[in-house]
C-alpha cells in the first residue's frame, strides 16, 4: 500500500491506531491462518503510519468470537514483525493475572519491542473467565473486583520501579514472609534482607521505558473515569455516542486537571475505539460490514445492554432495539472515505478527540475486506487529520 504525504487540517494532529479483537466463528481449527491474517493487518498498519495496535484478552471462547487469551504474547509476535507501531493491550485483565507475572511479562515485552509498549488494563466482564482464572475477580462482587484491580496496579508500579520493594495488602504480600537467604553469590545485604530473612524484592527485568510504559484503562462509569484520571491513567472508551461522550470526556478532563495541577485539554489522555469500515459507496460498506459488526454487538450487548448507547439525557426504553440503523445514527464510522472523515471531524470538534482506534476486524469479516478498508482509510481518510505519518 502506498503511503501518502499527510495534509494538515485546522492545525490539529490526531493519532490513529488499530483495535484488534481476533474473532473467527467456525475457524478455531484454522487458528494459524487467523493469526497470519492478524499479522498482515498489523504489518500493513505499521507501514501505513498507524500509531499503535491493541489486542484483547478473552478466555474459553469456544464460540470463536473472542479468541486472544494473551495480549502480551500476541504483542511480542507483532513487535517482532514491525518497526515503529506501538504495542498495546486493550486490555490485559489485571484481576486475572498474578501481579508479579504480569509485571515481568510486560517488562519483557517492552524490552523486546524496543520500548514500544502501551499498557492497557481492565477489570474483567465475564464470570466464566474470572471464576476459572481467579475467583477473587468475580464480577458479581464489584467492590472486591475493584479492590483487587487497584491493588494489582499498585504492585505493578512498585515492580516496574527497578527498586527493591515490599507490599502488604488485602490480597497480596510480597515478598513472602520468613524466607531465609544465604548464598555466596548473592550477599544478604540490608537493601533486601534483615537478619538473613528476605524483606524486599526486585523484579527483573524492569521496563525499557522509565519509570514504566504509559498506562491505560478501559473505562466508562463516572467512578472509573474519575479514578483513572486522578491516578494519571489514560482512558479508553468505545460505545457512547458523541453527546454522551462529551460528558465523559469533560469529567476526565476536570478530574485530571485537579489531580495534576495543570489544565488538561478536552480529549487529552483519552483514546476512543470506533467501529470503522470504509468502502467506495455507503451501500457497499454496509453490505460488507453489517453481519460481522452485528455479531459483535449481539454478543456484547447480552452483558452490557443498550444503556451505554444512549444519547445524553436519553432514557433507555423498550422501544430501543439493537440494529445496524440504530448503531449507525449513534457511534459507527461506516461508509465512504468522505462520510467517515466527516464523522471523525465531528468527534474532533465536539469532544476534542486526539486518538482514534479503528475496530474493523469484527468476527466473520473476510480478511480481504478488512484489508481493503484499512487501505482506503490510510490512503483517503487518515491524511486529512495527521502530520508526520501518524507516529508520535
mmCIF file of C-alpha atoms in Angstrom:
data_model
loop_
_atom_site.group_PDB
_atom_site.id
_atom_site.type_symbol
_atom_site.label_atom_id
_atom_site.label_comp_id
_atom_site.label_asym_id
_atom_site.label_seq_id
_atom_site.Cartn_x
_atom_site.Cartn_y
_atom_site.Cartn_z
ATOM 1 C CA UNK A 1 0.000 0.000 0.000
ATOM 2 C CA UNK A 2 1.432 3.355 -0.962
ATOM 3 C CA UNK A 3 1.827 5.859 1.851
ATOM 4 C CA UNK A 4 0.668 9.369 1.001
ATOM 5 C CA UNK A 5 2.025 12.579 2.400
ATOM 6 C CA UNK A 6 -0.448 13.785 5.019
ATOM 7 C CA UNK A 7 -2.215 17.119 4.799
ATOM 8 C CA UNK A 8 -2.594 19.350 7.820
ATOM 9 C CA UNK A 9 -6.181 20.212 8.686
ATOM 10 C CA UNK A 10 -7.057 23.063 11.065
ATOM 11 C CA UNK A 11 -3.563 22.811 12.568
ATOM 12 C CA UNK A 12 -4.513 19.774 14.655
ATOM 13 C CA UNK A 13 -2.881 16.372 14.570
ATOM 14 C CA UNK A 14 -4.649 13.154 15.509
ATOM 15 C CA UNK A 15 -3.317 9.694 16.275
ATOM 16 C CA UNK A 16 -4.849 6.669 14.588
ATOM 17 C CA UNK A 17 -4.476 3.158 15.942
ATOM 18 C CA UNK A 18 -5.802 -0.360 15.458
ATOM 19 C CA UNK A 19 -8.007 -2.221 17.919
ATOM 20 C CA UNK A 20 -7.804 -5.907 17.005
ATOM 21 C CA UNK A 21 -10.073 -8.470 18.601
ATOM 22 C CA UNK A 22 -9.380 -11.769 16.895
ATOM 23 C CA UNK A 23 -12.699 -13.392 16.110
ATOM 24 C CA UNK A 24 -13.286 -16.148 13.580
ATOM 25 C CA UNK A 25 -16.503 -18.149 14.071
ATOM 26 C CA UNK A 26 -16.161 -21.612 12.613
ATOM 27 C CA UNK A 27 -12.398 -21.256 12.209
ATOM 28 C CA UNK A 28 -10.914 -22.447 15.507
ATOM 29 C CA UNK A 29 -9.260 -25.254 13.569
ATOM 30 C CA UNK A 30 -7.618 -22.625 11.350
ATOM 31 C CA UNK A 31 -6.082 -20.593 14.160
ATOM 32 C CA UNK A 32 -2.686 -20.418 12.488
ATOM 33 C CA UNK A 33 -4.318 -18.883 9.416
ATOM 34 C CA UNK A 34 -6.276 -16.424 11.555
ATOM 35 C CA UNK A 35 -3.011 -15.419 13.219
ATOM 36 C CA UNK A 36 -1.346 -14.938 9.851
ATOM 37 C CA UNK A 37 -4.150 -12.576 8.845
ATOM 38 C CA UNK A 38 -3.734 -10.599 12.064
ATOM 39 C CA UNK A 39 -0.016 -10.303 11.388
ATOM 40 C CA UNK A 40 -0.605 -8.994 7.871
ATOM 41 C CA UNK A 41 -3.089 -6.456 9.212
ATOM 42 C CA UNK A 42 -0.604 -5.198 11.816
ATOM 43 C CA UNK A 43 2.363 -5.067 9.429
ATOM 44 C CA UNK A 44 0.287 -3.118 6.911
ATOM 45 C CA UNK A 45 -0.834 -0.705 9.628
ATOM 46 C CA UNK A 46 2.785 -0.232 10.704
ATOM 47 C CA UNK A 47 3.862 0.624 7.175
ATOM 48 C CA UNK A 48 0.903 2.967 6.702
ATOM 49 C CA UNK A 49 1.832 5.035 9.740
ATOM 50 C CA UNK A 50 -0.719 3.962 12.344
ATOM 51 C CA UNK A 51 0.457 4.891 15.834
ATOM 52 C CA UNK A 52 -0.347 1.685 17.715
ATOM 53 C CA UNK A 53 -2.130 -1.658 17.636
ATOM 54 C CA UNK A 54 -4.032 -3.159 20.584
ATOM 55 C CA UNK A 55 -5.044 -6.732 21.395
ATOM 56 C CA UNK A 56 -7.716 -8.075 23.693
ATOM 57 C CA UNK A 57 -7.713 -10.735 26.408
ATOM 58 C CA UNK A 58 -10.527 -13.285 26.471
ATOM 59 C CA UNK A 59 -10.642 -16.911 27.578
ATOM 60 C CA UNK A 60 -12.537 -20.142 26.898
ATOM 61 C CA UNK A 61 -14.264 -18.716 23.815
ATOM 62 C CA UNK A 62 -15.378 -21.860 22.058
ATOM 63 C CA UNK A 63 -17.757 -19.665 20.016
ATOM 64 C CA UNK A 64 -14.617 -18.165 18.391
ATOM 65 C CA UNK A 65 -15.961 -14.625 18.723
ATOM 66 C CA UNK A 66 -13.086 -13.631 21.022
ATOM 67 C CA UNK A 67 -10.011 -15.854 20.776
ATOM 68 C CA UNK A 68 -6.949 -13.978 22.055
ATOM 69 C CA UNK A 69 -6.168 -15.304 25.541
ATOM 70 C CA UNK A 70 -2.864 -13.451 25.936
ATOM 71 C CA UNK A 71 -2.408 -9.935 24.501
ATOM 72 C CA UNK A 72 1.148 -9.719 25.862
ATOM 73 C CA UNK A 73 2.234 -12.812 23.952
ATOM 74 C CA UNK A 74 0.354 -11.593 20.890
ATOM 75 C CA UNK A 75 2.143 -8.268 21.216
ATOM 76 C CA UNK A 76 5.523 -9.967 21.297
ATOM 77 C CA UNK A 77 4.791 -11.685 17.997
ATOM 78 C CA UNK A 78 3.647 -8.442 16.377
ATOM 79 C CA UNK A 79 6.561 -6.447 17.799
ATOM 80 C CA UNK A 80 8.996 -8.858 16.162
ATOM 81 C CA UNK A 81 7.417 -8.219 12.739
ATOM 82 C CA UNK A 82 7.067 -4.432 12.899
ATOM 83 C CA UNK A 83 9.381 -1.477 13.366
ATOM 84 C CA UNK A 84 7.511 1.608 14.570
ATOM 85 C CA UNK A 85 3.960 0.821 15.595
ATOM 86 C CA UNK A 86 3.396 0.783 19.354
ATOM 87 C CA UNK A 87 2.017 -2.335 21.024
ATOM 88 C CA UNK A 88 -0.901 -2.156 23.433
ATOM 89 C CA UNK A 89 -3.266 -4.399 25.336
ATOM 90 C CA UNK A 90 -6.962 -3.473 25.317
ATOM 91 C CA UNK A 91 -6.849 -4.876 27.724
ATOM 92 C CA UNK A 92 -4.798 -7.180 29.896
ATOM 93 C CA UNK A 93 -7.343 -8.183 32.519
ATOM 94 C CA UNK A 94 -5.290 -7.322 35.572
ATOM 95 C CA UNK A 95 -7.551 -9.183 38.004
ATOM 96 C CA UNK A 96 -6.906 -12.489 36.189
ATOM 97 C CA UNK A 97 -3.121 -12.253 36.446
ATOM 98 C CA UNK A 98 -0.684 -12.726 39.282
ATOM 99 C CA UNK A 99 0.649 -9.162 39.523
ATOM 100 C CA UNK A 100 4.323 -10.151 39.556
ATOM 101 C CA UNK A 101 3.900 -12.343 36.500
ATOM 102 C CA UNK A 102 2.112 -9.568 34.626
ATOM 103 C CA UNK A 103 4.807 -7.078 35.653
ATOM 104 C CA UNK A 104 7.563 -9.368 34.376
ATOM 105 C CA UNK A 105 5.827 -10.212 31.105
ATOM 106 C CA UNK A 106 5.039 -6.599 30.214
ATOM 107 C CA UNK A 107 8.562 -5.526 31.137
ATOM 108 C CA UNK A 108 9.922 -8.260 28.877
ATOM 109 C CA UNK A 109 7.646 -7.099 26.047
ATOM 110 C CA UNK A 110 8.838 -3.522 26.480
ATOM 111 C CA UNK A 111 12.451 -4.673 26.278
ATOM 112 C CA UNK A 112 11.796 -6.938 23.297
ATOM 113 C CA UNK A 113 9.927 -4.230 21.390
ATOM 114 C CA UNK A 114 12.485 -1.505 21.967
ATOM 115 C CA UNK A 115 10.229 0.455 24.316
ATOM 116 C CA UNK A 116 7.056 0.394 22.218
ATOM 117 C CA UNK A 117 4.595 -0.850 24.848
ATOM 118 C CA UNK A 118 1.368 0.866 25.908
ATOM 119 C CA UNK A 119 -0.070 -0.912 28.967
ATOM 120 C CA UNK A 120 -3.845 -1.287 28.779
ATOM 121 C CA UNK A 121 -5.594 -2.760 31.814
ATOM 122 C CA UNK A 122 -9.128 -3.860 32.598
ATOM 123 C CA UNK A 123 -11.123 -5.433 35.443
ATOM 124 C CA UNK A 124 -12.970 -8.191 33.558
ATOM 125 C CA UNK A 125 -16.570 -8.688 32.496
ATOM 126 C CA UNK A 126 -17.333 -12.374 32.078
ATOM 127 C CA UNK A 127 -17.923 -14.668 35.023
ATOM 128 C CA UNK A 128 -16.881 -17.789 33.133
ATOM 129 C CA UNK A 129 -13.440 -16.264 32.692
ATOM 130 C CA UNK A 130 -12.946 -14.809 36.157
ATOM 131 C CA UNK A 131 -14.213 -17.760 38.156
ATOM 132 C CA UNK A 132 -11.930 -20.167 36.320
ATOM 133 C CA UNK A 133 -8.831 -17.962 36.497
ATOM 134 C CA UNK A 134 -9.137 -16.063 39.780
ATOM 135 C CA UNK A 135 -12.289 -16.442 41.850
ATOM 136 C CA UNK A 136 -11.419 -13.221 43.679
ATOM 137 C CA UNK A 137 -12.120 -11.371 40.420
ATOM 138 C CA UNK A 138 -15.766 -12.500 40.337
ATOM 139 C CA UNK A 139 -17.578 -9.608 38.568
ATOM 140 C CA UNK A 140 -20.692 -10.293 40.651
ATOM 141 C CA UNK A 141 -18.803 -8.697 43.572
ATOM 142 C CA UNK A 142 -17.885 -5.365 42.035
ATOM 143 C CA UNK A 143 -16.381 -3.864 45.172
ATOM 144 C CA UNK A 144 -13.975 -6.777 45.615
ATOM 145 C CA UNK A 145 -13.202 -6.780 41.899
ATOM 146 C CA UNK A 146 -12.314 -3.073 42.031
ATOM 147 C CA UNK A 147 -10.196 -3.539 45.152
ATOM 148 C CA UNK A 148 -8.303 -6.418 43.525
ATOM 149 C CA UNK A 149 -7.723 -4.337 40.406
ATOM 150 C CA UNK A 150 -6.453 -1.339 42.367
ATOM 151 C CA UNK A 151 -4.053 -3.463 44.401
ATOM 152 C CA UNK A 152 -2.754 -5.224 41.306
ATOM 153 C CA UNK A 153 -1.959 -1.885 39.651
ATOM 154 C CA UNK A 154 -0.224 -0.749 42.832
ATOM 155 C CA UNK A 155 2.003 -3.839 42.744
ATOM 156 C CA UNK A 156 2.735 -3.350 39.035
ATOM 157 C CA UNK A 157 4.003 0.155 39.631
ATOM 158 C CA UNK A 158 6.214 -0.955 42.510
ATOM 159 C CA UNK A 159 7.574 -3.867 40.477
ATOM 160 C CA UNK A 160 8.408 -1.644 37.489
ATOM 161 C CA UNK A 161 10.297 0.874 39.631
ATOM 162 C CA UNK A 162 13.559 -1.028 39.347
ATOM 163 C CA UNK A 163 13.969 -0.646 43.101
ATOM 164 C CA UNK A 164 13.744 -3.179 45.877
ATOM 165 C CA UNK A 165 10.196 -3.075 47.208
ATOM 166 C CA UNK A 166 7.756 -4.726 49.551
ATOM 167 C CA UNK A 167 3.982 -4.882 49.535
ATOM 168 C CA UNK A 168 1.375 -5.892 52.062
ATOM 169 C CA UNK A 169 -2.256 -5.529 51.040
ATOM 170 C CA UNK A 170 -5.652 -7.155 51.235
ATOM 171 C CA UNK A 171 -4.870 -9.769 48.583
ATOM 172 C CA UNK A 172 -1.091 -9.967 48.254
ATOM 173 C CA UNK A 173 2.029 -9.865 50.390
ATOM 174 C CA UNK A 174 5.456 -9.592 48.747
ATOM 175 C CA UNK A 175 7.953 -10.897 49.471
ATOM 176 C CA UNK A 176 6.511 -13.942 51.169
ATOM 177 C CA UNK A 177 7.389 -13.685 54.877
ATOM 178 C CA UNK A 178 10.009 -15.809 56.629
ATOM 179 C CA UNK A 179 12.155 -16.794 53.633
ATOM 180 C CA UNK A 180 15.803 -17.065 54.695
ATOM 181 C CA UNK A 181 18.594 -16.181 52.291
ATOM 182 C CA UNK A 182 22.235 -17.180 52.352
ATOM 183 C CA UNK A 183 24.094 -17.579 49.079
ATOM 184 C CA UNK A 184 27.763 -16.760 48.399
ATOM 185 C CA UNK A 185 26.940 -15.180 45.020
ATOM 186 C CA UNK A 186 24.145 -13.051 46.465
ATOM 187 C CA UNK A 187 25.125 -11.432 49.758
ATOM 188 C CA UNK A 188 22.250 -10.832 52.162
ATOM 189 C CA UNK A 189 22.626 -7.058 52.154
ATOM 190 C CA UNK A 190 20.424 -4.630 54.124
ATOM 191 C CA UNK A 191 18.720 -3.341 50.971
ATOM 192 C CA UNK A 192 16.645 -6.514 50.760
ATOM 193 C CA UNK A 193 17.210 -8.571 53.930
ATOM 194 C CA UNK A 194 17.046 -8.271 57.691
ATOM 195 C CA UNK A 195 18.784 -10.837 59.908
ATOM 196 C CA UNK A 196 19.190 -13.135 56.945
ATOM 197 C CA UNK A 197 15.476 -13.030 56.014
ATOM 198 C CA UNK A 198 14.224 -11.564 52.723
ATOM 199 C CA UNK A 199 12.199 -8.412 53.397
ATOM 200 C CA UNK A 200 12.240 -6.773 49.952
ATOM 201 C CA UNK A 201 12.441 -7.955 46.374
ATOM 202 C CA UNK A 202 13.247 -6.703 42.906
ATOM 203 C CA UNK A 203 11.507 -7.711 39.684
ATOM 204 C CA UNK A 204 13.766 -8.124 36.658
ATOM 205 C CA UNK A 205 13.886 -7.008 34.014
ATOM 206 C CA UNK A 206 12.208 -3.684 34.537
ATOM 207 C CA UNK A 207 10.735 -1.922 31.506
ATOM 208 C CA UNK A 208 12.872 -0.092 28.984
ATOM 209 C CA UNK A 209 10.571 2.932 29.286
ATOM 210 C CA UNK A 210 11.115 4.729 32.569
ATOM 211 C CA UNK A 211 9.575 4.843 35.060
ATOM 212 C CA UNK A 212 7.253 2.445 33.195
ATOM 213 C CA UNK A 213 5.266 2.267 29.938
ATOM 214 C CA UNK A 214 2.213 4.525 29.655
ATOM 215 C CA UNK A 215 -0.840 3.189 31.487
ATOM 216 C CA UNK A 216 -4.353 2.969 30.045
ATOM 217 C CA UNK A 217 -7.623 1.682 31.452
ATOM 218 C CA UNK A 218 -10.823 0.711 29.670
ATOM 219 C CA UNK A 219 -13.360 2.930 31.440
ATOM 220 C CA UNK A 220 -16.948 4.125 31.180
ATOM 221 C CA UNK A 221 -18.674 4.733 34.527
ATOM 222 C CA UNK A 222 -18.156 8.061 36.348
ATOM 223 C CA UNK A 223 -16.396 6.218 39.164
ATOM 224 C CA UNK A 224 -13.920 4.538 36.798
ATOM 225 C CA UNK A 225 -13.360 7.739 34.835
ATOM 226 C CA UNK A 226 -12.566 9.726 37.963
ATOM 227 C CA UNK A 227 -10.322 7.034 39.407
ATOM 228 C CA UNK A 228 -8.259 6.723 36.229
ATOM 229 C CA UNK A 229 -7.958 10.470 35.684
ATOM 230 C CA UNK A 230 -6.980 11.117 39.301
ATOM 231 C CA UNK A 231 -4.314 8.420 39.100
ATOM 232 C CA UNK A 232 -2.745 9.690 35.878
ATOM 233 C CA UNK A 233 -4.014 6.722 33.863
ATOM 234 C CA UNK A 234 -5.167 7.347 30.298
ATOM 235 C CA UNK A 235 -8.715 6.322 29.450
ATOM 236 C CA UNK A 236 -10.169 4.254 26.637
ATOM 237 C CA UNK A 237 -13.850 4.362 25.590
ATOM 238 C CA UNK A 238 -15.892 2.519 22.976
ATOM 239 C CA UNK A 239 -19.683 2.651 22.835
ATOM 240 C CA UNK A 240 -21.292 6.005 23.709
ATOM 241 C CA UNK A 241 -22.487 8.445 21.021
ATOM 242 C CA UNK A 242 -20.958 11.905 20.754
ATOM 243 C CA UNK A 243 -23.353 13.694 23.120
ATOM 244 C CA UNK A 244 -22.788 11.132 25.881
ATOM 245 C CA UNK A 245 -19.055 11.024 25.233
ATOM 246 C CA UNK A 246 -18.828 14.756 25.831
ATOM 247 C CA UNK A 247 -19.951 14.351 29.445
ATOM 248 C CA UNK A 248 -17.405 11.581 29.989
ATOM 249 C CA UNK A 249 -14.571 13.491 28.323
ATOM 250 C CA UNK A 250 -15.353 16.578 30.401
ATOM 251 C CA UNK A 251 -15.349 14.542 33.612
ATOM 252 C CA UNK A 252 -11.968 13.049 32.730
ATOM 253 C CA UNK A 253 -10.555 16.485 31.836
ATOM 254 C CA UNK A 254 -11.801 18.160 35.016
ATOM 255 C CA UNK A 255 -10.610 15.344 37.286
ATOM 256 C CA UNK A 256 -7.193 15.079 35.623
ATOM 257 C CA UNK A 257 -6.733 18.854 35.778
ATOM 258 C CA UNK A 258 -7.429 18.942 39.517
ATOM 259 C CA UNK A 259 -5.226 15.939 40.236
ATOM 260 C CA UNK A 260 -2.272 17.068 38.147
ATOM 261 C CA UNK A 261 -2.356 20.767 38.975
ATOM 262 C CA UNK A 262 -2.397 21.748 35.299
ATOM 263 C CA UNK A 263 -5.158 22.294 32.770
ATOM 264 C CA UNK A 264 -5.945 19.289 30.599
ATOM 265 C CA UNK A 265 -7.412 19.910 27.150
ATOM 266 C CA UNK A 266 -10.693 18.232 26.296
ATOM 267 C CA UNK A 267 -9.769 14.867 24.779
ATOM 268 C CA UNK A 268 -6.255 14.801 26.220
ATOM 269 C CA UNK A 269 -5.272 11.428 27.656
ATOM 270 C CA UNK A 270 -8.199 9.624 26.010
ATOM 271 C CA UNK A 271 -8.441 7.043 23.243
ATOM 272 C CA UNK A 272 -11.746 6.195 21.560
ATOM 273 C CA UNK A 273 -12.487 2.877 19.886
ATOM 274 C CA UNK A 274 -14.920 3.173 16.990
ATOM 275 C CA UNK A 275 -16.242 0.520 14.627
ATOM 276 C CA UNK A 276 -14.783 1.607 11.280
ATOM 277 C CA UNK A 277 -15.325 0.300 7.780
ATOM 278 C CA UNK A 278 -14.512 2.203 4.589
ATOM 279 C CA UNK A 279 -15.728 1.319 1.100
ATOM 280 C CA UNK A 280 -16.346 3.079 -2.193
ATOM 281 C CA UNK A 281 -20.066 3.562 -1.503
ATOM 282 C CA UNK A 282 -22.285 3.721 1.571
ATOM 283 C CA UNK A 283 -24.240 0.726 0.336
ATOM 284 C CA UNK A 284 -21.122 -1.379 -0.171
ATOM 285 C CA UNK A 285 -19.795 -0.517 3.282
ATOM 286 C CA UNK A 286 -22.995 -1.660 4.967
ATOM 287 C CA UNK A 287 -23.394 -4.776 2.849
ATOM 288 C CA UNK A 288 -19.873 -5.973 3.597
ATOM 289 C CA UNK A 289 -19.663 -4.993 7.264
ATOM 290 C CA UNK A 290 -23.117 -5.370 8.785
ATOM 291 C CA UNK A 291 -23.167 -9.099 9.520
ATOM 292 C CA UNK A 292 -19.772 -9.170 11.259
ATOM 293 C CA UNK A 293 -20.465 -5.978 13.181
ATOM 294 C CA UNK A 294 -23.820 -7.220 14.453
ATOM 295 C CA UNK A 295 -22.238 -10.487 15.595
ATOM 296 C CA UNK A 296 -20.086 -8.467 17.990
ATOM 297 C CA UNK A 297 -22.930 -6.293 19.216
ATOM 298 C CA UNK A 298 -25.340 -9.179 19.766
ATOM 299 C CA UNK A 299 -22.589 -10.888 21.742
ATOM 300 C CA UNK A 300 -21.505 -7.987 23.933
ATOM 301 C CA UNK A 301 -24.936 -6.426 24.466
ATOM 302 C CA UNK A 302 -26.028 -9.609 26.242
ATOM 303 C CA UNK A 303 -23.872 -8.407 29.155
ATOM 304 C CA UNK A 304 -23.756 -4.654 28.681
ATOM 305 C CA UNK A 305 -27.252 -3.867 27.441
ATOM 306 C CA UNK A 306 -28.061 -0.790 25.368
ATOM 307 C CA UNK A 307 -27.660 1.800 28.136
ATOM 308 C CA UNK A 308 -24.154 2.832 27.004
ATOM 309 C CA UNK A 309 -25.551 3.654 23.581
ATOM 310 C CA UNK A 310 -27.985 6.302 24.794
ATOM 311 C CA UNK A 311 -27.582 9.958 23.871
ATOM 312 C CA UNK A 312 -27.024 12.451 26.696
ATOM 313 C CA UNK A 313 -30.265 12.754 28.651
ATOM 314 C CA UNK A 314 -31.940 9.898 26.790
ATOM 315 C CA UNK A 315 -33.667 7.169 28.780
ATOM 316 C CA UNK A 316 -33.475 3.534 27.725
ATOM 317 C CA UNK A 317 -36.938 2.166 26.908
ATOM 318 C CA UNK A 318 -38.452 -0.981 25.467
ATOM 319 C CA UNK A 319 -38.750 0.860 22.163
ATOM 320 C CA UNK A 320 -34.964 0.799 21.711
ATOM 321 C CA UNK A 321 -33.894 -2.152 19.598
ATOM 322 C CA UNK A 322 -30.411 -3.157 18.505
ATOM 323 C CA UNK A 323 -29.955 -2.879 14.745
ATOM 324 C CA UNK A 324 -27.456 -1.522 12.248
ATOM 325 C CA UNK A 325 -29.588 1.573 11.702
ATOM 326 C CA UNK A 326 -29.760 2.167 15.458
ATOM 327 C CA UNK A 327 -25.959 1.996 15.707
ATOM 328 C CA UNK A 328 -25.225 3.980 12.552
ATOM 329 C CA UNK A 329 -27.002 7.031 13.975
ATOM 330 C CA UNK A 330 -25.028 6.806 17.210
ATOM 331 C CA UNK A 331 -21.470 5.532 17.007
ATOM 332 C CA UNK A 332 -20.461 3.899 13.715
ATOM 333 C CA UNK A 333 -17.887 5.177 11.232
ATOM 334 C CA UNK A 334 -19.062 3.061 8.323
ATOM 335 C CA UNK A 335 -19.251 4.426 4.797
ATOM 336 C CA UNK A 336 -17.287 6.242 2.141
ATOM 337 C CA UNK A 337 -13.996 7.993 2.896
ATOM 338 C CA UNK A 338 -15.824 11.323 2.796
ATOM 339 C CA UNK A 339 -18.514 10.184 5.246
ATOM 340 C CA UNK A 340 -16.027 8.630 7.667
ATOM 341 C CA UNK A 341 -13.884 11.773 7.532
ATOM 342 C CA UNK A 342 -16.893 13.934 8.384
ATOM 343 C CA UNK A 343 -17.715 11.761 11.420
ATOM 344 C CA UNK A 344 -14.111 11.917 12.647
ATOM 345 C CA UNK A 345 -14.112 15.695 12.231
ATOM 346 C CA UNK A 346 -17.287 15.821 14.336
ATOM 347 C CA UNK A 347 -15.585 13.844 17.108
ATOM 348 C CA UNK A 348 -12.543 16.081 16.945
ATOM 349 C CA UNK A 349 -14.610 19.255 17.059
ATOM 350 C CA UNK A 350 -17.199 18.162 19.652
ATOM 351 C CA UNK A 351 -15.055 16.276 22.177
ATOM 352 C CA UNK A 352 -11.504 17.218 21.230
ATOM 353 C CA UNK A 353 -10.687 13.690 20.139
ATOM 354 C CA UNK A 354 -6.944 13.174 19.712
ATOM 355 C CA UNK A 355 -6.666 9.401 19.446
ATOM 356 C CA UNK A 356 -8.974 7.157 17.409
ATOM 357 C CA UNK A 357 -8.686 3.354 17.466
ATOM 358 C CA UNK A 358 -10.238 1.591 14.471
ATOM 359 C CA UNK A 359 -12.114 -1.657 15.079
ATOM 360 C CA UNK A 360 -12.593 -3.228 11.685
ATOM 361 C CA UNK A 361 -11.774 -6.900 12.297
ATOM 362 C CA UNK A 362 -15.148 -7.974 13.666
ATOM 363 C CA UNK A 363 -15.770 -11.740 13.811
ATOM 364 C CA UNK A 364 -16.622 -13.226 10.446
ATOM 365 C CA UNK A 365 -15.454 -10.308 8.297
ATOM 366 C CA UNK A 366 -13.416 -11.692 5.371
ATOM 367 C CA UNK A 367 -9.772 -10.768 5.688
ATOM 368 C CA UNK A 368 -9.631 -9.291 2.184
ATOM 369 C CA UNK A 369 -12.431 -6.876 3.104
ATOM 370 C CA UNK A 370 -10.724 -5.820 6.339
ATOM 371 C CA UNK A 371 -7.501 -5.182 4.428
ATOM 372 C CA UNK A 372 -9.250 -3.135 1.735
ATOM 373 C CA UNK A 373 -10.961 -0.983 4.367
ATOM 374 C CA UNK A 374 -7.615 -0.424 6.103
ATOM 375 C CA UNK A 375 -6.018 0.633 2.849
ATOM 376 C CA UNK A 376 -8.816 3.067 1.995
ATOM 377 C CA UNK A 377 -8.677 4.590 5.468
ATOM 378 C CA UNK A 378 -4.904 5.023 5.303
ATOM 379 C CA UNK A 379 -4.969 6.491 1.812
ATOM 380 C CA UNK A 380 -8.101 8.648 1.840
ATOM 381 C CA UNK A 381 -9.056 9.407 5.460
ATOM 382 C CA UNK A 382 -6.020 9.461 7.730
ATOM 383 C CA UNK A 383 -4.017 12.047 5.729
ATOM 384 C CA UNK A 384 -6.732 14.651 6.369
ATOM 385 C CA UNK A 385 -6.037 14.590 10.112
ATOM 386 C CA UNK A 386 -2.375 13.687 10.617
ATOM 387 C CA UNK A 387 1.042 15.191 10.223
ATOM 388 C CA UNK A 388 4.314 13.309 10.079
ATOM 389 C CA UNK A 389 2.739 9.971 9.128
ATOM 390 C CA UNK A 390 0.882 9.395 12.391
ATOM 391 C CA UNK A 391 3.816 8.398 14.620
ATOM 392 C CA UNK A 392 4.410 10.471 17.724
#
